[in-house]
PDB file of C-alpha atoms in Angstrom:
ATOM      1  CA  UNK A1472      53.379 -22.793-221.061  1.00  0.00           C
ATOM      2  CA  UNK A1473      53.343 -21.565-217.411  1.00  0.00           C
ATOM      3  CA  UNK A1474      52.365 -22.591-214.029  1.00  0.00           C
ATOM      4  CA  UNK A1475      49.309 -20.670-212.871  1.00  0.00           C
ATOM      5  CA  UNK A1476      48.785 -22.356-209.655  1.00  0.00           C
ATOM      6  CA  UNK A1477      50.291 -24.833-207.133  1.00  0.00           C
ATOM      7  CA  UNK A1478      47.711 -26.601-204.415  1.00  0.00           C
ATOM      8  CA  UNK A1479      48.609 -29.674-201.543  1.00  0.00           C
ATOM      9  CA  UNK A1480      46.446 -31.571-200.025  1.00  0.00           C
ATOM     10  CA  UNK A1481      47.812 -32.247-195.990  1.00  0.00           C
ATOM     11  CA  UNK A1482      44.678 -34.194-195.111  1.00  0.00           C
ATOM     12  CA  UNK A1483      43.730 -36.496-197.598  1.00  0.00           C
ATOM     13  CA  UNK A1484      40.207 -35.780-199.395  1.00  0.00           C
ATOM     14  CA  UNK A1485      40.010 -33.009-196.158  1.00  0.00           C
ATOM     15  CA  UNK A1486      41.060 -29.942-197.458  1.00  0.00           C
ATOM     16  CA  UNK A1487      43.247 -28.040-199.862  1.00  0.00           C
ATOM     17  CA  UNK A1488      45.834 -25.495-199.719  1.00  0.00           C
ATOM     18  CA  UNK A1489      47.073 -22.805-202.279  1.00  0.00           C
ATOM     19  CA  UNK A1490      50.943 -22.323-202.569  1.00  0.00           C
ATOM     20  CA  UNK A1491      53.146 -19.740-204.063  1.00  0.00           C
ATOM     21  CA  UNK A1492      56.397 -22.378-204.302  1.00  0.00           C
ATOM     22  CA  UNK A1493      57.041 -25.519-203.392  1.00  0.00           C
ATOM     23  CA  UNK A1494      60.777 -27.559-204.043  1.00  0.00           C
ATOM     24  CA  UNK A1495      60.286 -30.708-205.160  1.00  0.00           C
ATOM     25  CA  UNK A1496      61.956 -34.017-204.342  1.00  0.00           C
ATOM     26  CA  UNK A1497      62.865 -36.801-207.085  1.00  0.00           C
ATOM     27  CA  UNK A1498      60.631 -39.977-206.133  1.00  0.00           C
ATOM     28  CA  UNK A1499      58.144 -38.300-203.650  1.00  0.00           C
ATOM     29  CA  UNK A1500      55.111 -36.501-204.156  1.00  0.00           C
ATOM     30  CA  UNK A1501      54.685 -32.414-203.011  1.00  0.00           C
ATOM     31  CA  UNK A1502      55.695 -31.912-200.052  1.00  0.00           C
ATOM     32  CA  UNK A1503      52.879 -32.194-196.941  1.00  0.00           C
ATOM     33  CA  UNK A1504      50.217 -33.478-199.933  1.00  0.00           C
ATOM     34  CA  UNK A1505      48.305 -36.380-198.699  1.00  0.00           C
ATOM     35  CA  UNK A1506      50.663 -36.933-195.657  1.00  0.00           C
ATOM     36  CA  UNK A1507      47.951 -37.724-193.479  1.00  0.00           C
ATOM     37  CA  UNK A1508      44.692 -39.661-194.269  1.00  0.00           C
ATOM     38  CA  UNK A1509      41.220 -40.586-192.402  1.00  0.00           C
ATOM     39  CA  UNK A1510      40.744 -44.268-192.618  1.00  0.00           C
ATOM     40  CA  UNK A1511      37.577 -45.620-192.294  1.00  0.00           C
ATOM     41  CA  UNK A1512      36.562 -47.994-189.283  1.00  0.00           C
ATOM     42  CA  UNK A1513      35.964 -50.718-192.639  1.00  0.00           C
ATOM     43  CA  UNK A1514      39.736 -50.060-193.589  1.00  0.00           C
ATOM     44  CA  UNK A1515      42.453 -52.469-193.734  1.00  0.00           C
ATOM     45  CA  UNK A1516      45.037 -49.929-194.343  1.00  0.00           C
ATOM     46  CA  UNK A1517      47.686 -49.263-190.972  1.00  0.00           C
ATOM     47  CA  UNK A1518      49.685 -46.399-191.876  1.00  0.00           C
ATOM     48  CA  UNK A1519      52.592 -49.169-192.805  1.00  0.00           C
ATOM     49  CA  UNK A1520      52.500 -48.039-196.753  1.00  0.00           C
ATOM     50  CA  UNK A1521      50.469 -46.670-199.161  1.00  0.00           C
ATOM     51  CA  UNK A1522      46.829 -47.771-199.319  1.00  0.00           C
ATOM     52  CA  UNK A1523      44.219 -47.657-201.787  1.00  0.00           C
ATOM     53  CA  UNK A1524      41.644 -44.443-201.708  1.00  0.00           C
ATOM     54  CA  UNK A1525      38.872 -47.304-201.069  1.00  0.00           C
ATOM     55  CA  UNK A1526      40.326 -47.431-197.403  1.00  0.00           C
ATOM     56  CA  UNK A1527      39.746 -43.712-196.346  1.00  0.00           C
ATOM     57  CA  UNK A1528      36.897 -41.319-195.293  1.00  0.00           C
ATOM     58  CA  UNK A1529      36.461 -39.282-199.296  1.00  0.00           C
ATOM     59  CA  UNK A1530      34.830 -37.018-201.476  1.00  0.00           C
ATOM     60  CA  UNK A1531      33.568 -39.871-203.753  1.00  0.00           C
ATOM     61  CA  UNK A1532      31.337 -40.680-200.699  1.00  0.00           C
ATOM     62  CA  UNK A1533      31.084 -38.193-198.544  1.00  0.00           C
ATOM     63  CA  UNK A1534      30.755 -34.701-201.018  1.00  0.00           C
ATOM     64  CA  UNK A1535      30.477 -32.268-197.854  1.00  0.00           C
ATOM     65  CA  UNK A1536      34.402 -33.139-197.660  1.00  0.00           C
ATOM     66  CA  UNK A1537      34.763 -31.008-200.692  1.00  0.00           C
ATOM     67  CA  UNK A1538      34.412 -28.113-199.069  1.00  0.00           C
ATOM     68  CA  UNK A1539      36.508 -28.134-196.309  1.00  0.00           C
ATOM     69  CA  UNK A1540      40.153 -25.609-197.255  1.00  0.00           C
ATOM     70  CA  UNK A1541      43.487 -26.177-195.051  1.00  0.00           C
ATOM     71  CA  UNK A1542      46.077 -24.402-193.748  1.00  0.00           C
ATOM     72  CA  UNK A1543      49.460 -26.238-192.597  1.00  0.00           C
ATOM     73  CA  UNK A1544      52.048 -24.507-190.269  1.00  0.00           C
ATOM     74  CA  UNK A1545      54.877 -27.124-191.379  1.00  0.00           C
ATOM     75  CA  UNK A1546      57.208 -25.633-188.355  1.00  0.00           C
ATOM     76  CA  UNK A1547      54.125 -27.321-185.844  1.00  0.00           C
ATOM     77  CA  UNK A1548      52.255 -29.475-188.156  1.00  0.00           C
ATOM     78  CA  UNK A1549      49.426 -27.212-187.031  1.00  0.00           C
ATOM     79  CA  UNK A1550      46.572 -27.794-189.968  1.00  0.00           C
ATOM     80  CA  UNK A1551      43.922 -25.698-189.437  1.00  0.00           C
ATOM     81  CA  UNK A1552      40.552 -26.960-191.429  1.00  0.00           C
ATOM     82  CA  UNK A1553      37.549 -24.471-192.222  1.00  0.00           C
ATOM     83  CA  UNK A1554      34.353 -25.522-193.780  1.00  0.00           C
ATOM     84  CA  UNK A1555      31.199 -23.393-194.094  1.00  0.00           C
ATOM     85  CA  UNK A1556      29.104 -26.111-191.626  1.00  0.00           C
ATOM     86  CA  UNK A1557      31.861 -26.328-188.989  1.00  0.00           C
ATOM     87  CA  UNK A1558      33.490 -24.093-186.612  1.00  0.00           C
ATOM     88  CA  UNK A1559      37.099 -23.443-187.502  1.00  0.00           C
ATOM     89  CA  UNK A1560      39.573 -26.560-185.949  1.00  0.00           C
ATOM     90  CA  UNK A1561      43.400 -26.517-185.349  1.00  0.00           C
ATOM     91  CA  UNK A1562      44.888 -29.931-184.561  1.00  0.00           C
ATOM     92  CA  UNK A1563      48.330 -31.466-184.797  1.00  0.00           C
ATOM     93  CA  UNK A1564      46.976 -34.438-187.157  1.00  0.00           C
ATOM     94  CA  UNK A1565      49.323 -37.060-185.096  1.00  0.00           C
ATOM     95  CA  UNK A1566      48.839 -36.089-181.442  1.00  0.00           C
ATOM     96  CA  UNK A1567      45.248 -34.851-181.816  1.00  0.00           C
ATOM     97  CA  UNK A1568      43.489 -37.636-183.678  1.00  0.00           C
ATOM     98  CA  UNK A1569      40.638 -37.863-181.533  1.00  0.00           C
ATOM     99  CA  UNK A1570      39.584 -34.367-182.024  1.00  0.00           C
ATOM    100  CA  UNK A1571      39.778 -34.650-185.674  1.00  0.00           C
ATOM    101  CA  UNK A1572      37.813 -37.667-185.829  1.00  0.00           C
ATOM    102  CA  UNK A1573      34.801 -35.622-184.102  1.00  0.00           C
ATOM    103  CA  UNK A1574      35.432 -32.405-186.076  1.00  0.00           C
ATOM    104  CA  UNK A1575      34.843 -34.198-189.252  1.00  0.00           C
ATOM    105  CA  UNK A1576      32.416 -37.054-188.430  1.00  0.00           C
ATOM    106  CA  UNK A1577      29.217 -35.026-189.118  1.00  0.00           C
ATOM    107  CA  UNK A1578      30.459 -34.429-192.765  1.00  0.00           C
ATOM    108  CA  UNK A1579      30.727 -37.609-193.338  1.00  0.00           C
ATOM    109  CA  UNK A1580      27.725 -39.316-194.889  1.00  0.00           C
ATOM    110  CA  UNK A1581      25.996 -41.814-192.018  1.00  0.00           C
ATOM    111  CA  UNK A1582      25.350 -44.401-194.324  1.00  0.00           C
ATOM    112  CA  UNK A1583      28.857 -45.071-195.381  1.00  0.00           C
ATOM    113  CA  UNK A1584      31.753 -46.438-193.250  1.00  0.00           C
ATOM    114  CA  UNK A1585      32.721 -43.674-190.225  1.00  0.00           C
ATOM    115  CA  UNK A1586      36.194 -42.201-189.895  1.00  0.00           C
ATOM    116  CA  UNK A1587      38.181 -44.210-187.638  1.00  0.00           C
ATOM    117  CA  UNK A1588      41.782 -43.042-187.210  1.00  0.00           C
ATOM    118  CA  UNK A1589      44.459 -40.752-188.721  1.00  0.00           C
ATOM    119  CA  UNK A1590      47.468 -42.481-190.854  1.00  0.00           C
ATOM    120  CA  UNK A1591      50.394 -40.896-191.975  1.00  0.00           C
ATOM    121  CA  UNK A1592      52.745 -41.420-194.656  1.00  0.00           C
ATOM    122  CA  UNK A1593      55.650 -39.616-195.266  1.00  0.00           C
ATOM    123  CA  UNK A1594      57.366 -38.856-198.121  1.00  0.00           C
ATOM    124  CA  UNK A1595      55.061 -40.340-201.265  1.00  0.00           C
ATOM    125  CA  UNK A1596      52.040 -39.539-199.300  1.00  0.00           C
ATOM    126  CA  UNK A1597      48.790 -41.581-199.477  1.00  0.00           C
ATOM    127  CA  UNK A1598      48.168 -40.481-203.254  1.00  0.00           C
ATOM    128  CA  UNK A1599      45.449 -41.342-205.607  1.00  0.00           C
ATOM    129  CA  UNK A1600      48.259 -43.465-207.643  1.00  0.00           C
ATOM    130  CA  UNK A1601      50.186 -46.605-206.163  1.00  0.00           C
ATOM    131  CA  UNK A1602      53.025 -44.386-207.192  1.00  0.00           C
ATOM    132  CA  UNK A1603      54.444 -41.251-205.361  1.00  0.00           C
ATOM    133  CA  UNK A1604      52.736 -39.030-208.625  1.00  0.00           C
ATOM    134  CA  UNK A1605      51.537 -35.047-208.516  1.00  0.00           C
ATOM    135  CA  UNK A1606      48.858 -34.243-210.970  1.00  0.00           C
ATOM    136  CA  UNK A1607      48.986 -31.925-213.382  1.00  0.00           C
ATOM    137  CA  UNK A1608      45.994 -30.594-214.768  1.00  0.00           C
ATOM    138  CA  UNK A1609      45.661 -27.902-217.908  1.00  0.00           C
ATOM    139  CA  UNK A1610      43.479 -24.913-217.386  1.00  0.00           C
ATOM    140  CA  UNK A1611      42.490 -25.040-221.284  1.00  0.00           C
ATOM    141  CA  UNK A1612      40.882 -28.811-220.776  1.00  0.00           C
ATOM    142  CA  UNK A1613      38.932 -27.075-217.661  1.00  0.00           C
ATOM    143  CA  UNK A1614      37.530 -24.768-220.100  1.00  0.00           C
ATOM    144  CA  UNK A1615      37.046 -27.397-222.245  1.00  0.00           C
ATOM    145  CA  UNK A1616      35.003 -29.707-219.427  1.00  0.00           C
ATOM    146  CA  UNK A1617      32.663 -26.603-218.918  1.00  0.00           C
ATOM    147  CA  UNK A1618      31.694 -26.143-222.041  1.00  0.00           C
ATOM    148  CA  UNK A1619      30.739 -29.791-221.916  1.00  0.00           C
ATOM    149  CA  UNK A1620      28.837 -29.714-219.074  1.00  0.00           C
ATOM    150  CA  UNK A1621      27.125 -26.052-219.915  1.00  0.00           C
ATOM    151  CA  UNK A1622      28.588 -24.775-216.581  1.00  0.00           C
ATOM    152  CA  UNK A1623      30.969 -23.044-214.387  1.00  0.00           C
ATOM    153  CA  UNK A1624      33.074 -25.222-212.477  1.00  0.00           C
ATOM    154  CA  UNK A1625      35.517 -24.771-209.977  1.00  0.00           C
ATOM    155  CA  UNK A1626      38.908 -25.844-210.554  1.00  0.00           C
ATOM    156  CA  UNK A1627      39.566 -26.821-207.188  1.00  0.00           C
ATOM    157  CA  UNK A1628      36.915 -30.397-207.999  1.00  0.00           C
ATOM    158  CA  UNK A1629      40.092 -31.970-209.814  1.00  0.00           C
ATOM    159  CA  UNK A1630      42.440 -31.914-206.763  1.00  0.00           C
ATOM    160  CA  UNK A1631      45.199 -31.174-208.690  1.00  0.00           C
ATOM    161  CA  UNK A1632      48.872 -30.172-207.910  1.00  0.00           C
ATOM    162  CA  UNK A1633      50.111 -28.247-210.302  1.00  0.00           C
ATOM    163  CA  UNK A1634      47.790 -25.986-212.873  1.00  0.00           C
ATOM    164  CA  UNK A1635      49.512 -24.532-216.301  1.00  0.00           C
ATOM    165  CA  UNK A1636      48.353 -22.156-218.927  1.00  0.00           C
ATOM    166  CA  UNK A1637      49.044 -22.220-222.512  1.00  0.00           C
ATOM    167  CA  UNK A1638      48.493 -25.623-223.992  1.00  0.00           C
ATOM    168  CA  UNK A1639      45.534 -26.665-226.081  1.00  0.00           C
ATOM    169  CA  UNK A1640      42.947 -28.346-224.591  1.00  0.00           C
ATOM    170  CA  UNK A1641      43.191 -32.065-223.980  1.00  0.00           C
ATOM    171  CA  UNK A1642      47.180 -31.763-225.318  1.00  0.00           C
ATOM    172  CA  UNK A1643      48.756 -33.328-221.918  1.00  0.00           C
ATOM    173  CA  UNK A1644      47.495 -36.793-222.773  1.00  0.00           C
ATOM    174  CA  UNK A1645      49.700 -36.570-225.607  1.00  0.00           C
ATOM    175  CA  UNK A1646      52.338 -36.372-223.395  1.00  0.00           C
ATOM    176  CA  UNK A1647      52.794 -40.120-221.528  1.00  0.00           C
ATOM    177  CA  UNK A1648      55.976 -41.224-221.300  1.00  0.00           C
ATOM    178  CA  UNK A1649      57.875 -37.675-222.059  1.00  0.00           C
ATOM    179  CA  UNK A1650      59.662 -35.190-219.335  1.00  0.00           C
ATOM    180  CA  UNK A1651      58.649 -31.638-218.864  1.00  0.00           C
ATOM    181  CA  UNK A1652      60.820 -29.097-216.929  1.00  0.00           C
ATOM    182  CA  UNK A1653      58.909 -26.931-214.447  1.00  0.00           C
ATOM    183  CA  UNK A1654      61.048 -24.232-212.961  1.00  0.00           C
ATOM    184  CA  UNK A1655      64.469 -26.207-211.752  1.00  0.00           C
ATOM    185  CA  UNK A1656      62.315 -29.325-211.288  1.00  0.00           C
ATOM    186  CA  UNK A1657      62.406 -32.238-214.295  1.00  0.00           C
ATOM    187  CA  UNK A1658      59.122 -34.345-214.046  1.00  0.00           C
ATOM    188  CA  UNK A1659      57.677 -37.579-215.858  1.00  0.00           C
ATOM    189  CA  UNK A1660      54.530 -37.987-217.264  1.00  0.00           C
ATOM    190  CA  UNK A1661      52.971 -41.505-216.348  1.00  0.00           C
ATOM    191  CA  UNK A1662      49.484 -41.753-217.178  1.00  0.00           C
ATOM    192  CA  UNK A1663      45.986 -39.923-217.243  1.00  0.00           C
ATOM    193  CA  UNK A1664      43.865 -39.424-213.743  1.00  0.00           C
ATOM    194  CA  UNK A1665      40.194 -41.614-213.904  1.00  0.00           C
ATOM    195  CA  UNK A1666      37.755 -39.255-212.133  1.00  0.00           C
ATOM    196  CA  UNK A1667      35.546 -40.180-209.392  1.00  0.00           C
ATOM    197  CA  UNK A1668      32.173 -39.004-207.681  1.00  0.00           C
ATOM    198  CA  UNK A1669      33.933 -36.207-205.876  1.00  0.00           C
ATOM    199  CA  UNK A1670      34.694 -33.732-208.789  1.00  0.00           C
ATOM    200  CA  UNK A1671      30.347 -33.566-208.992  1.00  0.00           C
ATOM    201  CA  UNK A1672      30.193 -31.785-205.813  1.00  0.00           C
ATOM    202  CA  UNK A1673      30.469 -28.396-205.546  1.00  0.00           C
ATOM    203  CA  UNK A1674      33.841 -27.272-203.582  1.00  0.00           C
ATOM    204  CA  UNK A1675      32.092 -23.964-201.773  1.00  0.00           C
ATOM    205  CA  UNK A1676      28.820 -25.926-200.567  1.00  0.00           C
ATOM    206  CA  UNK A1677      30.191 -29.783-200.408  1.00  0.00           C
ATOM    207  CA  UNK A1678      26.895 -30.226-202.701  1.00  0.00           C
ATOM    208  CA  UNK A1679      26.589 -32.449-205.812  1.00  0.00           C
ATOM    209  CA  UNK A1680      25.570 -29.997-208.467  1.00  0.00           C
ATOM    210  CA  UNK A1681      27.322 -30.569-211.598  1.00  0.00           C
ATOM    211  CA  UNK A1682      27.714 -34.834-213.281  1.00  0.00           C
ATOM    212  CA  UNK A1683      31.574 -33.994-214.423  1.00  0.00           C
ATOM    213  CA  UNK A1684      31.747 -37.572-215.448  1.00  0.00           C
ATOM    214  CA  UNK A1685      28.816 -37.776-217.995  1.00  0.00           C
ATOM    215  CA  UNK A1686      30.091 -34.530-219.496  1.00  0.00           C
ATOM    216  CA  UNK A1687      33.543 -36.017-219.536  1.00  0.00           C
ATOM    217  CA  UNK A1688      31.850 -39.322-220.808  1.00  0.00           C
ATOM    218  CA  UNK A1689      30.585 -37.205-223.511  1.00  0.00           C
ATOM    219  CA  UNK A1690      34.053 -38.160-224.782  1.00  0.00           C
ATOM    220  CA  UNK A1691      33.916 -41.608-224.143  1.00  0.00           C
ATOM    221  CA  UNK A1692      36.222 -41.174-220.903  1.00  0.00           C
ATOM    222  CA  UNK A1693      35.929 -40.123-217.767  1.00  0.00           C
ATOM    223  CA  UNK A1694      39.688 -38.976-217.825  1.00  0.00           C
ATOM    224  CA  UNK A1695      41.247 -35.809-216.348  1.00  0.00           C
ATOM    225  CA  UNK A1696      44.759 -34.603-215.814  1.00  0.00           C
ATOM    226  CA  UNK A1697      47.944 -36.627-215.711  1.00  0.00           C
ATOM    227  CA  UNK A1698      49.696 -38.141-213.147  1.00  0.00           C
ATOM    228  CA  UNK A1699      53.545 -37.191-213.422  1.00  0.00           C
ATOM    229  CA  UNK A1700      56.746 -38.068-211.206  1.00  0.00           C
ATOM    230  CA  UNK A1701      59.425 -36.058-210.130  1.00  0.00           C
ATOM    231  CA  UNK A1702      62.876 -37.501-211.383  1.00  0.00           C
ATOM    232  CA  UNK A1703      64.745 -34.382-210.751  1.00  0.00           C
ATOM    233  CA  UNK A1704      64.713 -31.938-207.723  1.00  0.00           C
ATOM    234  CA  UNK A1705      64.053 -28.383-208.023  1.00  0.00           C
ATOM    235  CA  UNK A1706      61.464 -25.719-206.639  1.00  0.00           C
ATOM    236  CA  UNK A1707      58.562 -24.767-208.984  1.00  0.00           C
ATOM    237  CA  UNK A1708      56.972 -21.788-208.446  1.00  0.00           C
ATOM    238  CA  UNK A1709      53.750 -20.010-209.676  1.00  0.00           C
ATOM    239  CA  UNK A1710      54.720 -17.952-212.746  1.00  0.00           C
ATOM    240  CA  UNK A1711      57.783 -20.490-214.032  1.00  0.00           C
ATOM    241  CA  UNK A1712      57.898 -21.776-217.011  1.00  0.00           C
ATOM    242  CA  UNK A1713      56.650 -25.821-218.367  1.00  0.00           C
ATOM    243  CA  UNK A1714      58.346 -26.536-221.049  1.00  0.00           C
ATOM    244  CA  UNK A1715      58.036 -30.167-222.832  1.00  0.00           C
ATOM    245  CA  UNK A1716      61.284 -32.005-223.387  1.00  0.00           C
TER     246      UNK A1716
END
């Protein structure tokens, strides 16, 4: 098996970003994914810990979030978002919070609660999990979800972190509870992802278009990827090696 693509997430639900290598920390998610969310003026959630996904702005809700792509300058924390409905924005997520509030609002769907504020989170991020996870999702099980659904999908609707090549389809939820090495990195599998809302839209439009979760409940789940933790450090890059331990 080998790692055919690496992707973070600054901005939670906001964006997405390709990588070529990334080092990995033991008990924190990728570095920069998820360090900054847009809570909702309905949110409880402070920027004081982790917070459920209910709290923030989200694809789930909003689908025209799907298509916005990110670019982070870690030496600034510059992100730069892009979508094909707005002009091009680059904002220091902690010090410009005001202007990223406005950039996004019009994505946002009017009946549902309006972004509020930007939170950030270091280290474990504001994941999907109430654990400091990266998702790992098989390109084979893609394949397999497009078949069900009798279309092309993008792989960029799971929001995953780390892509590999070379299993069977459907083979990493055998693997709860077991290690895999990935390049000098030694992660845990924990559990599978539950999909929401957000992997029907379509990531270059922002436009519901394909229902992933009845073809997925075509299997009586509505499961995709794992959620994994990283209990050794190391840097993973695309091209290494996964090997199951």
């Amino acid at each position: 098996m080998k790692v055919t693509a690496l992707w973070r997430h600054p901005l939670k639900s906001h964006g997405r970003e390709p990588l070529e290598r990334v080092t990995l920390s033991a008990g924190e998610a990728m570095p920069y994914d998820r360090t900054w969310a847009v809570a909702h003026d309905a949110a409880k959630a402070d920027g004081s810990g982790w917070a459920a996904c209910q709290n923030f702005s989200r694809g789930a809700k909003s689908p025209a979030l799907m298509a916005i792509t990110s670019t982070l300058d870690e030496a600034s924390e510059t992100l730069t978002l892009r979508h094909p409905d707005r002009p091009d924005l680059s904002v220091q997520p902690d010090c410009d919070a005001d202007k990223l509030i406005a950039w996004v609002r019009p994505l946002v769907d009017a009946s549902r609660a309006q972004p509020d504020r930007v939170l950030r989170l270091n280290g474990r991020g504001f994941t999907d999990s109430p654990f400091p996870s990266l998702s790992l999702c098989n390109h084979a099980t893609h394949v397999a979800v497009e078949s069900l659904a009798t279309r092309p999908l993008q792989t960029e609707r799971w929001r995953g972190n780390i892509w590999f090549d070379g299993a069977p389809a459907w083979a990493e939820f055998g693997w709860i509870g077991r290690d895999i090495q990935l390049g000098a990195a030694r992660l845990r599998i924990e559990q599978r992802i539950t999909r929401c809302r957000a992997t029907t839209a379509n990531t270059d439009t922002g436009e519901r278009d394909v229902d992933t979760l009845a073809a997925l409940n075509l299997l009586a789940h509505q499961d995709f990827g794992v959620y994994a933790v990283v209990i050794e450090n190391g840097e993973v890059s695309v091209g290494d090696t996964m090997e199951l331990i």
